[in-house]
Short mmCIF file of C-alpha atoms in Angstrom, two decimals:
data_model
loop_
_atom_site.label_atom_id
_atom_site.label_comp_id
_atom_site.label_asym_id
_atom_site.label_seq_id
_atom_site.Cartn_x
_atom_site.Cartn_y
_atom_site.Cartn_z
CA MET A 1254 33.23 -71.72 -29.95
CA SER A 1255 33.83 -69.53 -26.97
CA ALA A 1256 36.93 -69.95 -24.86
CA VAL A 1257 34.99 -71.00 -21.78
CA ILE A 1258 33.28 -73.85 -23.57
CA ARG A 1259 36.58 -74.97 -25.08
CA ILE A 1260 38.28 -75.01 -21.68
CA LYS A 1261 35.43 -77.09 -20.21
CA GLU A 1262 35.60 -79.49 -23.14
CA LEU A 1263 39.35 -79.95 -22.71
CA ARG A 1264 38.92 -80.55 -18.97
CA HIS A 1265 36.26 -83.19 -19.60
CA ARG A 1266 38.47 -84.94 -22.14
CA LYS A 1267 41.37 -85.01 -19.70
CA GLN A 1268 39.17 -86.41 -16.94
CA ARG A 1269 37.83 -89.07 -19.32
CA ARG A 1270 41.34 -90.12 -20.36
CA GLU A 1271 42.43 -90.39 -16.74
CA LYS A 1272 39.35 -92.41 -15.80
CA LEU A 1273 39.91 -94.80 -18.71
CA ARG A 1274 43.57 -95.16 -17.74
CA LYS A 1275 42.53 -96.13 -14.20
CA LEU A 1276 39.91 -98.55 -15.51
CA ARG A 1277 42.50 -100.21 -17.77
CA ALA A 1278 44.81 -100.66 -14.79
CA LYS A 1279 41.96 -102.20 -12.79
CA TYR A 1280 41.11 -104.47 -15.72
CA ALA A 1281 44.72 -105.66 -15.96
CA LYS A 1282 44.69 -106.58 -12.25
CA ALA A 1283 41.21 -108.18 -12.29
CA THR A 1284 41.19 -111.92 -11.85
CA SER A 1285 37.61 -113.03 -12.46
CA GLU A 1286 35.53 -112.61 -15.59
CA ASP A 1287 32.79 -111.02 -13.49
CA GLN A 1288 35.13 -108.22 -12.38
CA LYS A 1289 36.36 -107.70 -15.93
CA SER A 1290 32.83 -107.48 -17.32
CA LYS A 1291 31.87 -104.89 -14.68
CA ILE A 1292 34.93 -102.79 -15.56
CA LEU A 1293 34.10 -103.00 -19.27
CA GLU A 1294 30.52 -101.94 -18.52
CA HIS A 1295 31.80 -98.94 -16.57
CA ALA A 1296 34.17 -98.01 -19.41
CA ARG A 1297 31.26 -98.06 -21.84
CA LYS A 1298 29.42 -95.59 -19.62
CA VAL A 1299 32.45 -93.30 -19.47
CA ALA A 1300 33.04 -93.36 -23.24
CA LEU A 1301 30.01 -94.53 -25.19
CA TRP A 1302 31.82 -94.77 -28.53
CA LEU A 1303 34.62 -96.95 -27.15
CA SER A 1304 34.44 -100.59 -28.17
CA GLU A 1305 35.89 -103.43 -26.12
CA GLU A 1306 38.75 -103.88 -28.61
CA GLU A 1307 39.60 -100.17 -28.48
CA PHE A 1308 39.54 -100.24 -24.69
CA LEU A 1309 41.88 -103.23 -24.53
CA ALA A 1310 44.25 -102.14 -27.34
CA PRO A 1311 46.66 -100.19 -25.06
CA LEU A 1312 46.89 -103.20 -22.74
CA ASN A 1313 47.77 -105.45 -25.67
CA LYS A 1314 50.48 -103.03 -26.81
CA GLU A 1315 52.07 -103.09 -23.34
CA THR A 1316 52.19 -106.88 -23.23
CA VAL A 1317 53.74 -107.05 -26.70
CA ALA A 1318 56.33 -104.42 -25.75
CA LYS A 1319 57.32 -106.35 -22.60
CA ASN A 1320 58.00 -109.54 -24.56
#
């Protein structure tokens, strides 16, 4: 793999992680089920392989750590 392709791949991964982090924060603040379902739908578009449980796992860890 050439260096240019690797750099692009790393940049895309970083952008995806940041986008998912922002979507998780929005999901945590969402009040209605309609908002939450739209955020989950967007997350699926960002990361196709990501299941709902995997998307919500970091949020569950934070709530357990706070208690």
